[in-house]
């Protein structure tokens, strides 16, 4: 019934492909390269689809070959309502990627012959499964079979002409899928977005739904802690009601704009709460425990990161002239200290428009966060270049950037906190009143947040050349990019959750290098332009030369954080001030 060959007039058929592959049997591996030259292959069968082979691996041990499959929606049987908005569609794509991963038999790290970029706890836009118009586009990696360096043509024919259609049969045909799971994924994606969308109306920056389970299995395992997890019950005084996508109301803790301190004894769940909040910029899969935890989409997790590069950042709101008259309004360092790195992270986040900063004492520089009275007496203000964050946090809130800070060891922040939440044996308690009896609110902070200036990266800021390759960028791990000949450490980016995001960030750097350096745009404008390009033209805008099957969405904040850590970044101040 479905004549895909009509859609793609120049394609060959699946049978032609099988014949061609068998004929390659026993030849040198390079002969596979001919596959790249074809327009692709139309598969009729019960799942009609079009296969194109975008890239053939250079040898059996090189990174795998890349396949693109397109299937008409009508052939998948996916109902309209799952495609009705971008959020549901994102949830659906997550489910299809999982189903395909299951059908290929791949485990998380396995080297299976067919592979898809397998999603995890967060529901992200990915290049591996997408709807383009009325077609479902799937990108896979394939290891083309070889014995030594000789092509195994019969195995190859089986892989592409039998196994591939079987994987699709099991992985994308609606009636063969766990429909309930797909619905739940779509609902979770839509709900998370709906909840986040109501925060501003309620004067909130974050929300933790009652019944949420925040703890994770371990620091390297983002799945929910199975046993003994105590679920979230809001203190009555902080309880608010929000609506899910379908209109049902749910209750939970609303964290208001302003300054919120999370206090409590060690090991009582403070960091766990903050960790869940910082993931609240993403939607989570059903059963994760954080489906109902959302925060302002511009939230940035801030930490000290000594040793990082800082390029021309205006640190003057926090750090005055340094010893020997070194200025800080255009501060550059190859080896930042704990306090300067944390100051830079905040100014950089504000540059991109963050409305919520998340700070945990566990990873903050104490001398940046506070300075107590006796130390203020001993070391006069003239001798101390640092204006601690506590003196600025109220001003920031007044200009629209709230802060949630975890502080167990010191009472200082109680004097500036509009809300104080104590974690007691993993249960939140509203202790705002009691805290203010002990430590009165200091009231309106004097002075206003000083405006800083944007930064314009100079053309020589980025050099992706490596050896004979003109443009080389590679994600080595989730937290490390290799750009040209230099390494970029991203381990301080607390909201980078997936290696596919890191790969996409690497591609984005190349895109910036190609299009936006030397255009007199500041960092915020560049990041916005890249995201616009992806939104309007799709992932292919990042991968002109070779489509990548394993990219995932990132925010402007992660892109600017990546750019800011480039050791080669050089900037000039933008003419106007940013808010
Ligand atoms: P803190 O920052 O207050 O010192 P953490 O947030 O690091 O404490 O939590 C300490 C431990 O308690 C972690 O191992 C975490 O997994 C566990 N934990 C946190 N919240 C819960 C909870 N709601 N139920 C069960 N265990 C929890
Ligand atoms: Mg902690």
Coordinates of N, CA and C in Angstrom, one line a residue, residues 372-563:
X372 N 31.9 37.6 59.1 CA 31.2 37.8 60.4 C 31.6 39.1 61.0
X373 N 30.9 39.5 62.1 CA 31.1 40.9 62.7 C 32.5 41.0 63.2
X374 N 33.0 40.0 63.9 CA 34.4 40.2 64.5 C 35.4 40.3 63.4
X375 N 35.2 39.5 62.3 CA 36.2 39.6 61.2 C 36.1 41.0 60.5
X376 N 34.9 41.5 60.5 CA 34.7 42.9 59.9 C 35.4 43.9 60.8
X377 N 35.5 43.7 62.1 CA 36.2 44.6 63.0 C 37.7 44.5 62.9
X378 N 38.1 43.2 62.8 CA 39.6 42.9 62.8 C 40.2 43.4 61.4
X379 N 39.5 43.1 60.3 CA 40.0 43.4 59.0 C 39.1 44.5 58.5
X380 N 39.5 45.7 58.4 CA 38.6 46.8 58.0 C 38.2 46.6 56.5
X381 N 37.1 47.3 56.1 CA 36.6 47.2 54.8 C 37.6 47.6 53.7
X382 N 38.5 48.5 54.1 CA 39.5 48.9 53.1 C 40.5 47.8 52.8
X383 N 40.7 46.9 53.8 CA 41.6 45.8 53.6 C 41.0 44.6 53.0
X384 N 39.7 44.5 52.9 CA 39.1 43.3 52.4 C 38.4 43.7 51.1
X385 N 38.9 43.2 50.0 CA 38.3 43.5 48.7 C 37.0 42.8 48.5
X386 N 36.6 41.8 49.2 CA 35.4 41.1 48.9 C 34.2 41.7 49.6
X387 N 33.2 42.0 48.8 CA 31.8 42.2 49.4 C 31.1 40.9 49.4
X388 N 30.9 40.3 50.6 CA 30.3 39.0 50.6 C 28.9 38.9 50.0
X389 N 28.6 37.8 49.5 CA 27.3 37.6 48.8 C 26.2 38.0 49.7
X390 N 26.3 37.8 51.0 CA 25.2 38.1 51.9 C 24.9 39.6 51.9
X391 N 25.8 40.4 51.5 CA 25.5 41.9 51.4 C 24.8 42.2 50.1
X392 N 24.8 41.3 49.2 CA 24.3 41.6 47.8 C 23.0 40.8 47.6
X393 N 22.8 39.8 48.3 CA 21.7 38.8 48.0 C 20.3 39.5 48.0
X394 N 20.1 40.5 48.9 CA 18.9 41.2 49.0 C 18.7 42.2 47.8
X395 N 19.8 42.8 47.4 CA 19.8 43.7 46.2 C 19.4 42.9 45.0
X396 N 20.0 41.8 44.9 CA 19.7 40.9 43.7 C 18.2 40.6 43.7
X397 N 17.7 40.2 44.9 CA 16.3 39.8 44.9 C 15.4 41.0 44.5
X398 N 15.9 42.2 44.9 CA 15.1 43.4 44.6 C 15.1 43.7 43.1
X399 N 16.2 43.2 42.4 CA 16.2 43.4 40.9 C 15.6 42.2 40.2
X400 N 15.1 41.2 40.9 CA 14.4 40.1 40.3 C 15.2 38.8 40.2
X401 N 16.3 38.7 40.9 CA 17.0 37.4 40.9 C 17.0 36.9 42.3
X402 N 16.2 35.8 42.5 CA 16.1 35.2 43.8 C 17.2 34.3 44.1
X403 N 17.4 33.9 45.3 CA 18.4 32.9 45.7 C 17.9 31.9 46.7
X404 N 18.2 30.6 46.5 CA 18.0 29.6 47.4 C 19.3 29.1 47.9
X405 N 19.6 29.2 49.2 CA 20.9 28.9 49.7 C 20.8 27.9 50.8
X406 N 21.6 26.8 50.8 CA 21.7 25.8 51.8 C 22.8 26.3 52.8
X407 N 22.4 26.4 54.0 CA 23.4 26.9 55.0 C 23.1 26.2 56.4
X408 N 24.0 25.2 56.7 CA 23.8 24.5 58.0 C 24.6 25.0 59.1
X409 N 25.8 25.6 58.7 CA 26.8 25.9 59.7 C 26.8 27.3 60.3
X410 N 26.0 28.2 59.6 CA 26.1 29.6 60.1 C 24.7 30.2 60.0
X411 N 24.5 31.1 61.0 CA 23.1 31.7 61.1 C 23.0 33.0 60.3
X412 N 24.1 33.4 59.7 CA 24.2 34.7 59.0 C 23.0 34.9 58.0
X413 N 22.8 33.9 57.2 CA 21.8 34.1 56.1 C 20.3 34.3 56.7
X414 N 20.1 33.9 58.0 CA 18.8 34.0 58.5 C 18.4 35.5 58.5
X415 N 19.3 36.4 58.6 CA 19.0 37.8 58.7 C 18.6 38.4 57.4
X416 N 18.8 37.7 56.3 CA 18.4 38.2 55.0 C 17.4 37.3 54.3
X417 N 17.0 36.2 54.9 CA 16.2 35.2 54.3 C 14.7 35.5 54.5
X418 N 13.9 35.6 53.4 CA 12.5 35.8 53.5 C 11.8 34.6 54.0
X419 N 12.4 33.4 53.7 CA 11.8 32.2 54.1 C 12.9 31.3 54.6
X420 N 12.7 30.6 55.7 CA 13.7 29.6 56.2 C 13.0 28.3 56.3
X421 N 13.6 27.3 55.6 CA 13.0 25.9 55.6 C 14.1 25.1 56.3
X422 N 13.6 24.4 57.3 CA 14.6 23.5 58.0 C 14.3 22.1 57.5
X423 N 15.3 21.3 57.2 CA 15.1 19.9 56.9 C 15.4 19.1 58.2
X424 N 14.4 18.4 58.7 CA 14.5 17.6 59.9 C 14.2 16.2 59.6
X425 N 15.2 15.3 59.6 CA 15.1 13.9 59.2 C 14.3 13.8 57.9
X426 N 14.8 14.6 56.9 CA 14.3 14.6 55.5 C 12.9 15.2 55.4
X427 N 12.4 15.8 56.5 CA 11.1 16.4 56.4 C 11.2 17.9 56.5
X428 N 10.6 18.7 55.6 CA 10.7 20.1 55.6 C 9.8 20.8 56.7
X429 N 10.3 21.7 57.4 CA 9.6 22.5 58.4 C 9.8 24.0 58.1
X430 N 8.7 24.7 58.2 CA 8.8 26.2 58.0 C 9.3 26.8 59.3
X431 N 10.5 27.2 59.4 CA 11.0 27.8 60.7 C 11.3 29.3 60.5
X432 N 10.6 29.9 59.6 CA 10.9 31.3 59.3 C 10.7 32.2 60.5
X433 N 9.5 32.0 61.2 CA 9.2 32.9 62.3 C 10.2 32.7 63.5
X434 N 10.5 31.5 63.8 CA 11.4 31.2 64.9 C 12.8 31.7 64.5
X435 N 13.2 31.6 63.3 CA 14.5 32.1 62.8 C 14.6 33.6 63.0
X436 N 13.5 34.3 62.7 CA 13.6 35.7 62.8 C 13.4 36.3 64.2
X437 N 12.9 35.4 65.1 CA 13.0 35.7 66.5 C 14.4 35.8 67.0
X438 N 15.2 34.8 66.5 CA 16.6 34.7 66.9 C 17.4 35.7 66.2
X439 N 17.2 35.8 64.9 CA 18.1 36.7 64.1 C 17.1 37.6 63.3
X440 N 16.9 38.9 63.8 CA 15.9 39.7 63.1 C 16.3 40.0 61.7
X441 N 15.3 40.1 60.8 CA 15.6 40.5 59.4 C 16.3 41.9 59.4
X442 N 17.3 42.0 58.6 CA 17.9 43.3 58.5 C 17.2 44.3 57.7
X443 N 16.1 43.9 57.1 CA 15.2 44.8 56.3 C 15.9 45.1 54.9
X444 N 15.4 46.1 54.3 CA 15.9 46.5 53.0 C 17.4 46.7 53.0
X445 N 18.0 46.0 52.1 CA 19.5 46.2 52.1 C 19.7 47.6 51.5
X446 N 20.7 48.3 52.0 CA 21.0 49.6 51.4 C 21.8 49.4 50.1
X447 N 21.6 50.4 49.2 CA 22.3 50.3 48.0 C 21.6 49.4 47.0
X448 N 21.9 49.6 45.7 CA 21.2 48.8 44.7 C 22.3 47.9 44.0
X449 N 21.8 46.9 43.4 CA 22.8 46.0 42.6 C 23.4 46.8 41.5
X450 N 24.7 46.9 41.5 CA 25.3 47.7 40.4 C 25.3 47.0 39.1
X451 N 25.0 47.8 38.0 CA 24.9 47.2 36.7 C 26.3 46.8 36.2
X452 N 26.4 45.7 35.5 CA 27.6 45.3 34.9 C 27.5 45.3 33.4
X453 N 28.6 45.2 32.7 CA 28.6 45.3 31.2 C 28.7 43.9 30.6
X454 N 28.0 43.8 29.4 CA 28.1 42.6 28.6 C 29.6 42.4 28.1
X455 N 29.9 41.3 27.6 CA 31.2 41.0 27.0 C 31.1 40.5 25.6
X456 N 31.9 41.0 24.7 CA 31.9 40.6 23.3 C 33.2 39.8 23.1
X457 N 33.0 38.5 22.8 CA 34.1 37.6 22.5 C 34.8 38.1 21.2
X458 N 36.1 38.1 21.2 CA 36.9 38.5 20.1 C 37.1 37.2 19.2
X459 N 37.3 37.5 17.9 CA 37.4 36.4 16.9 C 38.4 35.3 17.2
X460 N 39.5 35.7 17.9 CA 40.6 34.7 18.1 C 40.3 33.9 19.4
X461 N 39.1 34.0 19.9 CA 38.7 33.3 21.2 C 38.7 31.8 21.1
X462 N 38.5 31.3 19.9 CA 38.2 29.9 19.8 C 39.0 29.4 18.6
X463 N 39.8 28.4 18.8 CA 40.6 27.8 17.7 C 40.3 26.3 17.7
X464 N 39.4 25.8 16.8 CA 39.1 24.4 16.8 C 40.1 23.5 16.0
X465 N 41.1 24.1 15.5 CA 42.1 23.4 14.6 C 42.8 22.4 15.5
X466 N 43.0 21.2 15.0 CA 43.8 20.2 15.7 C 44.5 19.4 14.6
X467 N 45.8 19.5 14.6 CA 46.6 18.8 13.7 C 46.2 19.2 12.3
X468 N 45.9 18.2 11.4 CA 45.5 18.5 10.1 C 44.0 18.9 9.9
X469 N 43.3 18.6 11.0 CA 41.8 18.8 10.9 C 41.5 20.3 11.2
X470 N 40.7 20.8 10.4 CA 40.4 22.3 10.5 C 39.5 22.5 11.7
X471 N 38.5 21.6 11.9 CA 37.6 21.8 13.0 C 37.4 20.5 13.8
X472 N 37.9 20.5 15.0 CA 37.8 19.3 15.8 C 37.2 19.6 17.2
X473 N 36.1 19.0 17.5 CA 35.6 19.1 18.9 C 35.0 17.8 19.3
X474 N 35.3 17.4 20.5 CA 34.9 16.0 20.9 C 34.5 16.0 22.4
X475 N 33.4 15.4 22.7 CA 33.1 15.2 24.1 C 33.7 14.0 24.6
X476 N 34.6 14.1 25.5 CA 35.3 12.9 26.1 C 34.5 12.3 27.1
X477 N 33.9 13.1 28.0 CA 32.9 12.6 28.9 C 31.8 13.7 29.1
X478 N 30.9 13.4 30.0 CA 29.8 14.4 30.2 C 30.5 15.8 30.6
X479 N 31.6 15.7 31.2 CA 32.2 16.9 31.8 C 33.5 17.4 31.2
X480 N 33.8 16.8 30.0 CA 35.0 17.2 29.4 C 34.9 17.3 27.9
X481 N 35.2 18.5 27.4 CA 35.2 18.7 25.9 C 36.6 18.9 25.5
X482 N 36.9 18.4 24.3 CA 38.2 18.7 23.7 C 37.9 19.6 22.5
X483 N 38.4 20.8 22.6 CA 38.1 21.8 21.5 C 39.5 22.1 20.8
X484 N 39.6 21.7 19.6 CA 40.9 21.8 18.9 C 41.9 21.1 19.8
X485 N 43.0 21.7 20.2 CA 44.0 21.0 21.0 C 43.8 21.2 22.5
X486 N 42.7 21.9 22.9 CA 42.6 22.2 24.3 C 41.5 21.5 25.0
X487 N 41.6 21.3 26.3 CA 40.5 20.6 27.1 C 39.7 21.7 27.8
X488 N 38.5 21.3 28.0 CA 37.5 22.2 28.6 C 36.8 21.4 29.7
X489 N 37.0 21.9 31.0 CA 36.5 21.2 32.1 C 35.1 21.7 32.5
X490 N 34.1 20.9 32.3 CA 32.7 21.4 32.6 C 32.1 20.8 33.9
X491 N 33.0 20.3 34.7 CA 32.5 19.6 35.9 C 31.7 20.5 36.9
X492 N 31.9 21.8 36.8 CA 31.2 22.7 37.7 C 29.8 23.0 37.2
X493 N 29.4 22.5 36.0 CA 28.1 22.8 35.5 C 27.1 21.8 36.1
X494 N 26.4 22.3 37.1 CA 25.6 21.4 37.9 C 24.3 21.0 37.2
X495 N 24.0 21.6 36.0 CA 22.8 21.2 35.4 C 23.0 20.6 34.0
X496 N 24.2 20.1 33.8 CA 24.5 19.4 32.6 C 24.3 17.9 33.0
X497 N 23.3 17.3 32.4 CA 22.9 15.9 32.9 C 23.2 14.8 31.9
X498 N 23.7 15.1 30.7 CA 23.7 14.0 29.7 C 24.9 14.3 28.8
X499 N 25.6 13.3 28.5 CA 26.8 13.4 27.6 C 26.3 13.9 26.2
X500 N 25.1 13.6 25.9 CA 24.6 14.1 24.6 C 24.5 15.6 24.6
X501 N 24.2 16.2 25.7 CA 24.2 17.7 25.8 C 25.6 18.2 25.6
X502 N 26.6 17.5 26.2 CA 28.0 17.9 26.1 C 28.4 17.9 24.6
X503 N 28.0 16.8 23.9 CA 28.3 16.8 22.5 C 27.7 17.9 21.7
X504 N 26.4 18.2 22.1 CA 25.7 19.3 21.4 C 26.4 20.7 21.7
X505 N 26.9 20.8 22.9 CA 27.6 22.1 23.3 C 28.9 22.2 22.5
X506 N 29.6 21.1 22.3 CA 30.8 21.1 21.5 C 30.4 21.6 20.1
X507 N 29.3 21.0 19.5 CA 28.9 21.4 18.1 C 28.5 22.9 18.1
X508 N 27.9 23.3 19.2 CA 27.5 24.7 19.3 C 28.7 25.7 19.3
X509 N 29.8 25.2 19.9 CA 31.0 26.1 19.9 C 31.5 26.2 18.5
X510 N 31.5 25.1 17.7 CA 31.9 25.2 16.3 C 31.0 26.2 15.5
X511 N 29.7 26.1 15.8 CA 28.7 26.9 15.2 C 29.0 28.4 15.5
X512 N 29.3 28.7 16.7 CA 29.6 30.0 17.2 C 30.9 30.5 16.4
X513 N 31.9 29.6 16.4 CA 33.1 30.0 15.7 C 32.9 30.3 14.3
X514 N 32.0 29.6 13.6 CA 31.7 29.7 12.2 C 30.9 31.0 11.9
X515 N 29.9 31.3 12.8 CA 28.9 32.3 12.4 C 28.9 33.6 13.3
X516 N 29.3 33.4 14.5 CA 29.0 34.6 15.4 C 30.3 35.3 16.0
X517 N 31.4 34.7 15.9 CA 32.6 35.4 16.4 C 32.9 36.5 15.4
X518 N 33.3 37.7 15.9 CA 33.7 38.8 15.0 C 32.4 39.5 14.5
X519 N 31.2 39.2 15.0 CA 30.0 39.9 14.6 C 29.6 41.0 15.6
X520 N 30.5 41.2 16.6 CA 30.2 42.2 17.6 C 29.0 41.9 18.4
X521 N 28.8 40.6 18.7 CA 27.7 40.2 19.6 C 28.2 39.9 21.0
X522 N 27.4 40.2 22.0 CA 27.9 39.8 23.3 C 27.6 38.4 23.6
X523 N 28.1 37.9 24.7 CA 27.9 36.4 25.1 C 26.4 36.1 25.1
X524 N 25.6 36.9 25.7 CA 24.1 36.6 25.8 C 23.5 36.6 24.4
X525 N 23.9 37.5 23.6 CA 23.3 37.5 22.2 C 23.7 36.3 21.4
X526 N 25.0 35.9 21.6 CA 25.5 34.7 20.8 C 24.7 33.5 21.3
X527 N 24.5 33.3 22.6 CA 23.9 32.1 23.1 C 22.4 32.1 22.6
X528 N 21.8 33.3 22.6 CA 20.4 33.4 22.2 C 20.3 33.0 20.7
X529 N 21.3 33.5 19.9 CA 21.2 33.3 18.5 C 21.4 31.8 18.1
X530 N 22.3 31.1 18.9 CA 22.5 29.6 18.7 C 21.2 28.9 19.0
X531 N 20.5 29.2 20.1 CA 19.3 28.5 20.4 C 18.2 28.8 19.4
X532 N 18.2 30.0 18.9 CA 17.2 30.4 17.9 C 17.4 29.5 16.6
X533 N 18.7 29.4 16.3 CA 19.0 28.6 15.1 C 18.6 27.2 15.2
X534 N 18.8 26.6 16.4 CA 18.4 25.2 16.6 C 16.9 25.1 16.5
X535 N 16.2 26.1 17.2 CA 14.8 26.1 17.2 C 14.2 26.2 15.8
X536 N 14.7 27.1 15.0 CA 14.1 27.3 13.7 C 14.6 26.3 12.6
X537 N 15.8 25.8 12.7 CA 16.3 24.9 11.6 C 16.6 23.5 12.0
X538 N 16.4 23.2 13.4 CA 16.7 21.8 13.8 C 18.1 21.6 14.1
X539 N 18.4 20.3 14.5 CA 19.7 20.0 14.9 C 20.8 20.1 13.8
X540 N 20.3 19.9 12.6 CA 21.2 19.9 11.5 C 22.0 21.2 11.3
X541 N 21.5 22.2 11.9 CA 22.2 23.5 11.9 C 23.5 23.4 12.6
X542 N 23.6 22.5 13.6 CA 24.9 22.4 14.3 C 25.8 21.4 13.7
X543 N 25.3 20.6 12.7 CA 26.2 19.5 12.2 C 26.2 19.5 10.6
X544 N 26.5 20.7 10.1 CA 26.5 20.8 8.6 C 27.2 19.6 7.9
X545 N 28.4 19.3 8.4 CA 29.1 18.3 7.6 C 28.7 16.9 7.8
X546 N 28.3 16.6 9.0 CA 28.0 15.2 9.3 C 27.0 15.1 10.4
X547 N 25.8 14.6 10.1 CA 24.7 14.7 11.1 C 25.1 13.8 12.3
X548 N 24.8 14.3 13.5 CA 25.1 13.5 14.7 C 23.9 12.9 15.3
X549 N 23.9 11.6 15.6 CA 22.7 10.9 16.1 C 22.5 11.0 17.6
X550 N 23.4 11.8 18.2 CA 23.4 11.7 19.7 C 23.6 13.1 20.3
X551 N 22.7 14.0 20.0 CA 22.8 15.3 20.6 C 21.5 15.5 21.4
X552 N 21.7 16.3 22.5 CA 20.5 16.6 23.3 C 20.5 18.1 23.6
X553 N 19.3 18.6 23.9 CA 19.0 20.0 24.1 C 19.9 20.6 25.3
X554 N 20.2 21.8 25.2 CA 20.9 22.5 26.4 C 20.3 23.9 26.5
X555 N 20.6 24.6 27.5 CA 20.1 25.9 27.7 C 21.2 26.9 27.4
X556 N 20.8 28.2 27.2 CA 21.7 29.3 27.0 C 22.7 29.3 28.2
X557 N 22.3 28.9 29.4 CA 23.2 29.0 30.5 C 24.3 28.1 30.4
X558 N 24.0 26.8 30.0 CA 25.1 25.9 29.8 C 26.0 26.3 28.7
X559 N 25.5 26.8 27.6 CA 26.3 27.2 26.5 C 27.2 28.4 26.9
X560 N 26.7 29.4 27.6 CA 27.6 30.5 28.0 C 28.6 30.0 29.0
X561 N 28.2 29.1 29.9 CA 29.2 28.5 30.9 C 30.3 27.8 30.2
X562 N 30.0 27.1 29.1 CA 31.0 26.4 28.3 C 31.9 27.4 27.6
X563 N 31.3 28.4 27.0 CA 32.1 29.5 26.3 C 33.0 30.2 27.4

